[in-house]
Amino acid sequence: MALLRYAYYPGCASHEITKEANETTIVVAARLGIELVDMPKANCCGAGLLTDYDYPLSLALNARIFAEAESLGLDIMTICSTCLMVMNTANRDLRNSPELLEKTNAILARTGLRYGGNVKIKQLLWVLAGDYGIGNLKKQVVKPLNWIKAAPFYGCHSLRPSDALGFDDPMKPWSLEAVIEALGAESVDFKGKTKCCGFQIDLVDEETAAKMTATRLLDGKGKGANCFVTPCPFCHINLDNYQSLAEKAASKKISMPIFHLAQLVGLALGLSSGEMKLSRHLVSPEKIIK
Amino acid sequence: MKIKFKIKRYNPAEGEPAEPYFQAYTLDVEEGMSVLDALLKIADEQDTTLSFRRSCRSSICGSCAVNINGFARLSCATQVMPEYAKMGDMVIEPLSNHVPLKDLIVDFNPFWSRIEKVAPYLTPTSRRARRRGDVPARENDGARVTARDEEAIDKSQRCIMCGCCNSECNALEIDDRYIGPAALAKAWRLVGDVREGNSRKRLERLSEEHGMWNCVRCVHCTQYCPKSVSPLKQIESLRSRAMKEGVLDNPGAKHVEAMADSVKRVGRLDEAAMTFRTLGFLRSLGMIPFGLKMERHGKMPKPLLFPQIENIAEVRDIYEEAERLEKEDRERKKG
Ligand code: SF4
Ligand code: SF4
């Protein structure tokens, strides 16, 4: 297989709050032979909030990120679904309209940067299910996770809008299930798997956010999942950090361990729960680790 | 080819079960047949009691929206064969987030009252009010609508009021007082219209609870709208207009402002500063017991300790340039 190299964009959440997602991705990528090149200059994608603030500014800030990857001659790999959605939506608009690209480059001009429109943005899930390949991933598994029944929680931003993202099908997604099964675990289907975790309004309407998180968790639990796995750190924050708020909103004990995608992969590659930083979670996954 | 249609039935008024139930119909289907064609054929040949709405059969009237294999679509615009080939099933249900009345027919009154909430008609400033000086004259008073002005609201005018977006809306699923994407798309149609005289008042009302800041950005409305209205895009336009007009006294706008400052300052999202600014001092104090639990796992957002990104000056330049070019653009338009 050709060497896989990406400009690595963990996203703001995984620099700090969910840094275990970043640290375990680095370990897992190294184990799989995927090379991640740092982007020390990269700014925040805006997480959608800068799109609300000022669209041309948001495009220019995203173009600055793309320009850094372009100068490295690499595509971007992120581990955040919201970054994935925001960056791909910006990239779609820039690539579809030479006029918009020109306008955006005019904003960048003072910095000496220029984006040519040639970068692709992927997330870890796509890299595993696509470039790396499910077959190759299977070959790397040394500890099949055959006692795990994982609810594949895509959340909303890894699938929609599909005209900007394109990799998977929002009505019939397959990539996360395929990775879970490649690791020897069982994937548990549930309707809420591609819906919102509530993160975007945590600070605006806590009540709705907590109810939404509870609805997703109870949905997967009701279908027999013993854990959730998500490719998105924001989903992880709501499903894990804020699970106690969700329990309060639903007046129900939920006790559902939530894995970052890289952690579940790492466990199947034979890495320890210490190496996978599981003690950083608020709902301990230790009890379902063998 | 024969396939099985599993259709949700519901007719408690005529002595049927109080809960909706599924009924299966096997139908001969062929290339080119729409789901609406199939429903009509079932009603014609197998079961005259099957109820559903339809009118134009050509994606214009907006009355035939139903849930097909779990997602809201116009039944006239969904082809049976490719849908079945892809999903391996044909399950037809009434729209979600709507109350069923009979079979596939849902109560549309809540949909219309949401639309009514945004006063769905232009309210240009009256000439008399302008003469009296009650309202400041606007840049474009008396001017014609240019092609560029129209472009800003073009997508929001394509809505056929079918309800697909509200059916898919994740915020509406949890909060039934939320105003919903269809009404918000309509709101931008008006706020974004250069002839509208009450944009600011509209933005203030839209910024109230259960309004435009309660959208969770799930992108479902944009994905499933059959007319490419992109309601989320229109919501973003409303929000940025509110930011520009200074309608900022609400958690949603504060959150966005805090983000814009954070990125300008360090290039990244500063979770602690944002929580503090969005929730305000007292409410973030209320989170202390919970914060302690987060702290034990090293998950409490702290004011940024890590150094800002490299070349932060570039980011600040970009902010300045974006602002400068926008101002130039505005002035060019005026002159
Ligand atoms: S993006 Fe917002 S308005 Fe659109 S469906 Fe999602 S929550 Fe509703
Ligand atoms: S915005 Fe689109 S989906 Fe929503 S009611 Fe209008 S046409 Fe239907």
XYZ file of C-alpha atoms and ligand atoms in Angstrom:
641
model
C 0.000 0.000 0.000
C 1.180 3.498 -0.826
C 2.299 5.480 2.198
C -0.578 7.457 3.680
C 0.324 10.992 4.773
C -1.991 13.739 5.904
C -1.813 17.265 7.229
C -3.231 16.604 10.668
C -5.946 18.919 11.993
C -7.247 17.608 15.323
C -9.602 20.542 15.901
C -9.847 22.810 18.945
C -11.802 20.431 21.195
C -9.085 17.798 20.988
C -6.325 20.260 21.796
C -7.770 20.583 25.276
C -11.060 19.109 26.546
C -10.950 15.887 24.546
C -7.186 15.715 24.182
C -7.386 11.952 24.672
C -8.909 11.797 21.182
C -5.862 13.563 19.771
C -3.288 11.573 21.750
C -4.829 8.194 20.928
C -5.228 9.071 17.252
C -1.493 9.789 17.089
C -0.664 6.410 18.699
C -3.115 4.482 16.518
C -1.994 6.194 13.313
C 1.632 5.372 14.112
C 0.686 1.730 14.716
C -1.129 1.586 11.364
C 1.685 3.325 9.524
C -0.333 6.441 8.736
C 1.854 9.538 8.855
C 0.359 12.659 10.422
C 2.084 15.955 9.688
C 1.503 18.766 12.197
C -0.141 22.055 11.208
C 1.242 24.491 13.798
C -0.200 27.537 12.055
C -3.722 26.223 11.613
C -6.511 28.306 13.120
C -9.976 27.249 14.268
C -12.439 26.400 11.470
C -15.137 28.379 13.277
C -17.273 25.369 14.230
C -20.172 26.938 12.351
C -20.238 29.876 14.751
C -18.061 31.990 12.488
C -20.360 31.155 9.583
C -23.046 32.822 11.701
C -20.720 35.720 12.447
C -19.564 36.602 8.977
C -19.497 34.226 6.048
C -16.733 35.850 3.934
C -14.479 36.007 7.014
C -15.237 32.388 7.825
C -14.356 31.364 4.257
C -11.072 33.271 4.434
C -10.100 31.696 7.764
C -10.830 28.243 6.350
C -8.883 29.063 3.195
C -5.935 29.940 5.438
C -6.060 26.402 6.860
C -6.314 24.890 3.378
C -3.426 27.029 2.130
C -1.160 25.588 4.828
C -2.032 22.020 3.792
C -1.668 22.940 0.136
C 1.838 24.243 0.745
C 2.666 20.883 2.360
C 1.215 19.148 -0.698
C -1.101 17.126 1.535
C -4.793 16.507 2.099
C -6.147 17.252 5.568
C -7.225 14.639 8.093
C -9.287 15.837 11.043
C -10.779 13.907 13.971
C -13.749 16.215 14.422
C -16.988 15.870 12.464
C -17.882 19.525 12.912
C -14.504 20.615 11.516
C -15.083 18.129 8.705
C -18.468 19.613 7.857
C -17.428 23.253 8.195
C -14.220 22.824 6.184
C -15.823 20.745 3.452
C -18.735 23.151 3.115
C -16.309 26.072 2.771
C -14.192 24.073 0.336
C -17.248 23.153 -1.766
C -18.249 26.808 -2.055
C -14.700 27.921 -2.897
C -14.208 25.204 -5.489
C -17.620 25.724 -7.086
C -17.132 29.436 -7.633
C -13.924 30.856 -9.104
C -15.308 34.293 -8.289
C -15.723 33.456 -4.604
C -12.267 31.888 -4.506
C -10.814 35.091 -5.974
C -12.659 37.269 -3.461
C -11.463 35.070 -0.621
C -7.889 35.167 -1.854
C -8.184 38.956 -1.955
C -8.856 38.868 1.807
C -5.844 36.587 2.252
C -3.597 38.715 0.026
C -2.203 40.870 2.837
C -0.900 37.746 4.600
C 0.849 36.568 1.446
C -1.214 33.370 1.461
C -3.165 31.980 -1.451
C -5.465 28.976 -1.750
C -5.538 27.217 -5.104
C -8.557 24.998 -4.393
C -6.680 21.698 -4.426
C -7.032 20.305 -0.922
C -9.343 17.488 0.197
C -10.531 17.250 3.786
C -11.137 13.840 5.351
C -11.728 12.542 8.836
C -10.139 9.558 10.574
C -13.255 7.480 9.880
C -12.966 8.072 6.128
C -9.270 7.363 6.153
C -9.838 4.025 7.891
C -12.859 3.007 5.797
C -11.521 4.513 2.575
C -7.824 5.187 1.950
C -6.538 2.636 4.466
C -9.314 0.159 3.774
C -11.484 -2.135 5.861
C -9.611 -5.219 4.610
C -6.238 -3.848 5.715
C -7.628 -2.745 9.052
C -8.940 -6.259 9.683
C -5.458 -7.642 9.115
C -4.066 -5.425 11.893
C -6.526 -6.597 14.554
C -4.805 -8.703 17.222
C -7.530 -8.574 19.833
C -10.991 -8.927 18.260
C -13.509 -7.065 20.431
C -16.133 -9.785 20.181
C -17.894 -8.909 23.443
C -18.515 -5.327 22.419
C -21.862 -4.202 21.073
C -21.186 -0.704 19.848
C -23.773 1.858 18.844
C -22.243 3.677 15.835
C -22.918 7.313 16.660
C -22.145 9.321 13.522
C -23.836 12.465 14.797
C -24.921 14.929 12.154
C -21.771 16.482 10.774
C -19.976 13.473 9.334
C -22.780 12.823 6.821
C -24.555 16.045 5.894
C -24.615 18.079 3.718
C -23.739 15.188 1.432
C -23.071 17.450 -1.578
C -20.097 18.842 0.354
C -18.981 15.709 2.236
C -19.752 12.945 -0.201
C -17.894 10.025 1.341
C -20.770 8.174 2.997
C -24.531 8.041 2.417
C -26.627 9.880 5.030
C -29.658 7.650 4.458
C -27.717 4.430 4.505
C -24.340 5.034 6.132
C -21.926 2.140 6.296
C -18.422 3.335 7.196
C -18.618 3.364 10.999
C -20.427 0.020 11.084
C -17.777 -1.436 8.779
C -14.947 -0.254 11.044
C -16.702 -1.614 14.164
C -17.170 -4.989 12.501
C -13.588 -5.043 11.236
C -12.509 -4.766 14.878
C -14.470 -7.927 15.662
C -17.230 -6.090 17.518
C -20.932 -6.066 16.811
C -22.559 -2.913 15.462
C -25.974 -2.079 16.914
C -28.344 -0.265 14.580
C -30.546 2.551 15.882
C -32.467 5.402 14.285
C -30.738 8.205 16.196
C -27.253 7.254 15.001
C -27.069 10.051 12.434
C -28.815 12.708 14.495
C -27.582 15.615 16.591
C -26.088 15.065 20.060
C -27.179 18.536 21.205
C -23.723 20.095 21.412
C -24.468 23.176 19.354
C -26.965 24.505 21.892
C -25.341 23.364 25.151
C -24.765 26.977 26.091
C -27.912 28.391 24.501
C -30.672 26.054 25.686
C -29.330 23.534 28.188
C -32.685 21.863 28.684
C -33.139 20.935 25.032
C -29.478 19.924 24.757
C -29.706 17.553 27.744
C -32.968 16.044 26.506
C -31.472 15.517 23.071
C -28.401 13.788 24.482
C -30.629 11.570 26.625
C -32.819 10.662 23.646
C -29.790 9.496 21.620
C -28.275 7.524 24.505
C -31.545 5.811 25.422
C -32.209 5.016 21.776
C -28.922 3.113 21.421
C -29.222 1.544 24.845
C -32.726 0.329 24.044
C -31.342 -1.518 21.029
C -28.891 -3.417 23.225
C -25.646 -1.448 22.845
C -23.112 -1.772 25.691
C -21.158 1.257 24.480
C -21.223 4.069 21.917
C -18.436 4.925 19.513
C -18.229 8.304 17.815
C -15.863 9.942 15.306
C -16.613 13.386 16.811
C -15.202 14.957 19.993
C -18.175 17.296 20.364
C -20.511 14.291 20.374
C -18.181 12.747 22.944
C -18.449 15.820 25.178
C -22.228 15.592 25.226
C -22.563 11.838 25.380
C -19.861 11.338 28.033
C -19.030 14.566 29.937
C -22.639 15.674 30.060
C -24.222 12.243 30.443
C -25.132 13.029 34.057
C -27.087 16.078 32.828
C -28.847 13.858 30.309
C -29.680 11.368 33.062
C -31.172 14.167 35.125
C -33.226 15.391 32.166
C -34.559 11.888 31.499
C -34.826 10.914 35.194
C -33.103 7.672 34.248
C -29.751 6.082 34.934
C -28.008 5.557 31.593
C -24.386 4.559 32.444
C -23.218 4.252 28.855
C -19.460 4.241 28.122
C -18.538 6.316 25.074
C -15.438 5.627 22.964
C -13.647 7.927 20.599
C -13.202 6.075 17.320
C -9.407 5.893 17.731
C -9.751 4.324 21.178
C -11.854 1.414 19.968
C -9.464 0.833 17.078
C -6.490 0.991 19.474
C -7.963 -1.601 21.820
C -8.410 -4.018 18.915
C -4.814 -3.359 17.844
C -3.783 -4.614 21.280
C -3.080 -1.248 22.917
C -3.906 -1.033 26.629
C -6.708 0.941 28.236
C -3.976 3.131 29.771
C -2.550 3.866 26.341
C -6.088 4.598 25.174
C -6.516 7.103 28.059
C -9.834 5.616 29.137
C -9.537 7.067 32.644
C -10.191 10.518 31.203
C -13.817 9.643 30.551
C -16.504 10.566 33.066
C -18.430 7.349 32.434
C -15.780 4.705 32.870
C -15.464 2.246 29.987
C -13.147 0.077 32.109
C -15.945 -2.247 33.157
C -16.521 -3.427 29.606
C -12.820 -3.804 28.800
C -11.416 -7.305 28.976
C -41.468 -6.650 -10.415
C -43.573 -7.053 -7.281
C -42.590 -5.260 -4.108
C -44.156 -4.932 -0.701
C -45.249 -1.481 0.506
C -45.464 -1.253 4.293
C -47.745 1.669 5.001
C -48.603 3.186 8.339
C -52.344 3.251 8.943
C -54.260 5.243 11.520
C -57.951 6.017 11.709
C -59.162 6.041 15.295
C -62.189 8.175 14.410
C -63.739 5.231 12.586
C -63.259 2.637 15.260
C -59.769 1.484 14.245
C -56.995 0.852 16.806
C -55.939 3.871 18.869
C -52.309 3.362 17.859
C -50.983 3.566 14.296
C -50.196 0.170 12.764
C -48.540 -1.081 9.581
C -50.404 -2.637 6.682
C -48.613 -4.325 3.794
C -49.636 -4.120 0.131
C -47.893 -6.010 -2.632
C -47.767 -4.064 -5.851
C -46.489 -4.576 -9.377
C -44.039 -1.749 -9.970
C -42.155 -0.619 -13.036
C -39.383 1.747 -14.051
C -40.430 5.393 -13.885
C -43.094 4.909 -11.223
C -43.078 7.406 -8.357
C -44.058 6.582 -4.795
C -47.138 8.745 -5.336
C -48.054 6.712 -8.459
C -47.793 3.620 -6.279
C -49.979 5.064 -3.522
C -52.608 6.057 -6.108
C -52.508 2.570 -7.605
C -52.930 0.942 -4.201
C -55.866 3.227 -3.402
C -57.407 2.491 -6.836
C -56.941 -1.241 -6.972
C -56.562 -2.556 -3.439
C -57.822 -0.286 -0.699
C -59.997 2.753 -1.241
C -59.709 3.716 2.423
C -55.980 4.535 2.189
C -55.647 8.282 2.815
C -52.887 10.628 1.714
C -52.565 14.182 0.399
C -51.561 15.024 -3.150
C -52.354 17.486 -5.872
C -49.985 18.550 -8.645
C -47.782 15.426 -9.031
C -44.910 17.622 -10.140
C -43.104 18.977 -7.043
C -44.897 22.281 -7.036
C -47.832 22.039 -4.637
C -45.917 20.649 -1.675
C -48.787 18.502 -0.416
C -47.540 14.946 -0.911
C -44.608 14.895 1.538
C -44.343 11.667 3.548
C -41.645 9.690 5.266
C -40.149 7.169 2.870
C -37.830 4.629 4.480
C -37.373 6.954 7.421
C -36.689 10.226 5.592
C -39.048 13.017 4.572
C -39.509 13.248 0.815
C -42.119 14.333 -1.740
C -43.782 11.104 -2.810
C -44.229 12.483 -6.344
C -40.498 13.157 -6.670
C -39.234 9.842 -5.284
C -38.842 7.009 -7.763
C -39.846 3.571 -6.494
C -37.227 1.438 -8.268
C -34.012 3.242 -7.304
C -35.295 3.823 -3.773
C -36.076 0.144 -3.341
C -32.805 -0.925 -4.932
C -30.858 1.276 -2.521
C -32.756 0.777 0.723
C -34.058 -2.774 0.178
C -37.383 -1.764 1.656
C -40.411 0.467 1.084
C -41.784 1.786 4.354
C -44.177 4.737 4.081
C -45.127 6.758 7.147
C -46.571 10.185 7.842
C -44.094 13.068 8.346
C -42.264 13.087 11.696
C -42.651 15.977 14.148
C -46.270 16.283 12.965
C -49.408 14.781 14.500
C -51.119 12.204 12.248
C -54.822 12.701 11.602
C -55.568 9.773 9.316
C -53.131 7.357 7.670
C -50.474 9.495 5.945
C -52.276 12.768 6.500
C -50.897 14.970 9.261
C -52.229 18.056 10.987
C -50.624 21.003 9.202
C -52.043 23.717 11.471
C -48.935 23.863 13.702
C -46.844 24.235 10.537
C -48.930 27.229 9.435
C -48.942 28.856 12.853
C -45.133 28.720 12.842
C -45.114 30.449 9.456
C -47.606 33.019 10.742
C -45.284 33.790 13.640
C -42.805 35.408 11.257
C -45.474 37.663 9.676
C -44.878 36.190 6.210
C -45.435 39.329 4.171
C -43.335 42.389 3.381
C -43.814 45.377 5.643
C -42.098 48.189 3.751
C -41.730 51.484 5.575
C -44.683 53.626 4.645
C -43.939 56.861 2.832
C -45.863 58.802 5.413
C -43.835 57.390 8.306
C -40.650 58.296 6.460
C -41.861 61.810 5.808
C -42.786 62.200 9.468
C -39.256 61.089 10.285
C -40.541 58.194 12.444
C -38.081 55.879 10.755
C -34.721 56.686 9.285
C -34.570 56.581 5.515
C -32.761 53.469 4.302
C -29.999 53.319 1.724
C -32.249 51.870 -0.926
C -35.478 53.748 -0.213
C -37.358 54.064 -3.415
C -34.719 52.154 -5.338
C -35.457 49.195 -7.527
C -34.534 45.666 -6.494
C -31.356 44.773 -8.359
C -30.436 41.285 -9.521
C -27.867 41.132 -6.731
C -30.445 42.080 -4.117
C -32.673 39.327 -5.403
C -29.874 36.798 -5.342
C -29.507 37.182 -1.576
C -33.039 35.910 -1.015
C -33.419 33.777 -4.131
C -33.222 30.382 -2.467
C -35.596 31.287 0.339
C -38.264 32.124 -2.249
C -38.332 28.612 -3.664
C -40.123 27.101 -0.647
C -43.297 25.151 -1.455
C -44.305 24.698 2.212
C -44.117 20.923 2.057
C -42.941 20.385 5.648
C -40.023 18.037 4.835
C -37.560 20.263 6.700
C -39.699 20.546 9.821
C -40.212 16.792 9.724
C -36.451 16.188 9.733
C -35.521 18.983 12.142
C -33.615 17.644 15.154
C -34.331 20.728 17.281
C -38.062 20.420 16.628
C -37.922 16.730 17.507
C -36.915 17.626 21.076
C -38.365 21.128 21.534
C -41.857 21.416 20.084
C -41.916 25.152 20.731
C -39.001 25.708 18.340
C -39.984 27.860 15.385
C -38.513 25.437 12.818
C -36.576 25.729 9.544
C -39.510 26.472 7.197
C -40.542 29.601 9.105
C -36.911 30.709 9.455
C -36.278 30.341 5.731
C -39.353 32.493 5.174
C -38.083 34.990 7.759
C -34.872 35.501 5.755
C -36.971 35.978 2.601
C -38.311 39.087 4.380
C -35.378 40.279 6.503
C -33.083 39.955 3.491
C -35.411 41.876 1.176
C -34.110 45.414 0.529
C -37.671 46.758 0.579
C -38.445 45.457 4.069
C -38.878 48.225 6.639
C -38.847 46.247 9.887
C -35.816 43.973 9.617
C -34.418 44.901 12.993
C -37.677 44.342 14.808
C -37.997 41.009 13.070
C -34.474 40.016 14.104
C -35.194 40.938 17.716
C -38.287 38.722 17.761
C -36.455 35.882 16.041
C -33.763 36.075 18.736
C -36.214 35.216 21.508
C -36.307 31.764 23.116
C -37.210 28.877 20.793
C -36.246 31.145 17.907
C -33.411 31.209 15.386
C -30.639 30.608 17.922
C -32.203 27.296 18.942
C -31.288 25.617 15.674
C -28.788 22.847 16.515
C -27.196 22.994 13.056
C -27.955 19.352 12.306
C -28.116 20.150 8.543
C -31.130 17.851 8.070
C -33.356 20.639 6.687
C -30.823 21.521 4.014
C -30.196 17.881 3.149
C -33.848 16.910 2.673
C -35.501 20.057 1.297
C -36.794 19.005 -2.158
C -36.478 22.547 -3.545
C -32.900 23.332 -2.427
C -34.061 26.143 -0.174
C -31.165 25.333 2.197
C -32.986 26.551 5.307
C -29.814 26.312 7.407
C -28.067 28.715 5.034
C -30.962 31.153 5.494
C -30.713 30.756 9.272
C -27.006 31.594 9.034
C -27.891 34.688 7.002
C -30.408 35.773 9.645
C -27.877 35.257 12.393
C -25.087 37.179 10.703
C -27.477 40.003 9.908
C -28.434 40.096 13.603
C -24.732 40.223 14.549
C -24.202 43.139 12.148
C -27.288 45.009 13.313
C -26.185 44.612 16.916
C -29.041 42.394 18.114
C -26.721 40.775 20.626
C -28.507 40.512 23.928
C -29.180 36.784 23.906
C -27.095 33.642 24.590
C -26.887 32.620 20.921
C -25.404 35.898 19.707
C -23.120 36.133 22.741
C -21.828 32.669 21.970
C -20.974 33.662 18.410
C -19.376 36.912 19.557
C -17.257 35.057 22.105
C -16.111 32.641 19.398
C -15.186 35.444 17.003
C -13.129 37.101 19.773
C -11.480 33.859 20.805
C -10.312 33.055 17.287
C -9.032 36.592 16.788
C -7.176 36.487 20.107
C -5.517 33.055 20.013
C -6.610 31.501 16.723
C -8.617 28.843 18.499
C -11.767 28.153 20.461
C -11.285 29.056 24.111
C -13.944 26.917 25.753
C -13.638 28.497 29.198
C -13.929 32.062 27.986
C -16.874 31.075 25.819
C -18.774 29.316 28.596
C -18.245 32.285 30.825
C -19.335 34.863 28.284
C -22.307 32.949 26.961
C -23.764 31.879 30.271
C -22.699 34.900 32.306
C -21.036 34.827 35.680
C -23.943 33.614 37.828
C -24.980 30.755 35.618
C -21.425 29.507 35.249
C -21.147 29.569 39.058
C -24.194 27.326 39.185
C -22.205 24.751 37.261
C -19.551 24.357 39.964
C -20.540 20.954 41.454
C -20.669 19.531 37.974
C -17.439 21.336 37.146
C -15.666 19.596 40.019
C -16.562 16.206 38.597
C -15.226 17.273 35.204
C -12.110 18.607 36.908
C -11.307 15.184 38.404
C -10.985 13.822 34.890
C -9.077 16.844 33.648
C -12.052 17.895 31.547
C -12.871 21.283 32.977
C -12.373 23.959 30.361
C -9.576 26.257 31.499
C -8.750 29.646 30.080
C -6.295 28.931 27.320
C -2.878 28.151 28.682
C -1.403 26.720 25.539
C 0.287 29.220 23.303
C -1.672 30.754 20.530
C -1.242 29.348 17.046
C 1.827 30.289 15.024
C 1.507 33.411 12.875
C -1.552 34.683 14.754
C -0.919 38.061 13.113
C -2.173 36.556 9.852
C -5.505 35.725 11.460
C -5.867 39.261 12.740
C -4.960 40.620 9.313
C -7.697 38.466 7.824
C -10.269 39.889 10.248
C -9.227 43.415 9.324
C -9.154 42.778 5.599
C -12.565 41.083 5.611
C -14.008 44.070 7.411
C -12.284 46.598 5.162
C -13.371 44.901 1.930
C -16.935 44.608 3.173
C -17.018 48.294 3.972
C -15.644 49.138 0.535
C -18.280 46.940 -1.021
C -21.048 48.642 0.948
C -19.847 52.050 -0.075
C -19.549 51.063 -3.709
C -23.151 49.875 -3.583
C -24.282 53.145 -2.075
C -22.380 55.331 -4.484
S -30.158 22.676 10.874
Fe -31.377 23.686 12.451
S -33.332 24.223 11.493
Fe -32.259 22.779 10.141
S -33.132 20.823 10.703
Fe -31.279 21.080 11.950
S -31.921 22.058 13.864
Fe -33.619 22.219 12.395
S -37.910 24.875 3.041
Fe -37.904 23.147 1.624
S -38.453 21.379 2.895
Fe -38.985 23.200 4.063
S -41.153 23.523 3.605
Fe -39.953 24.755 2.159
S -39.717 23.463 0.335
Fe -40.361 22.127 2.016
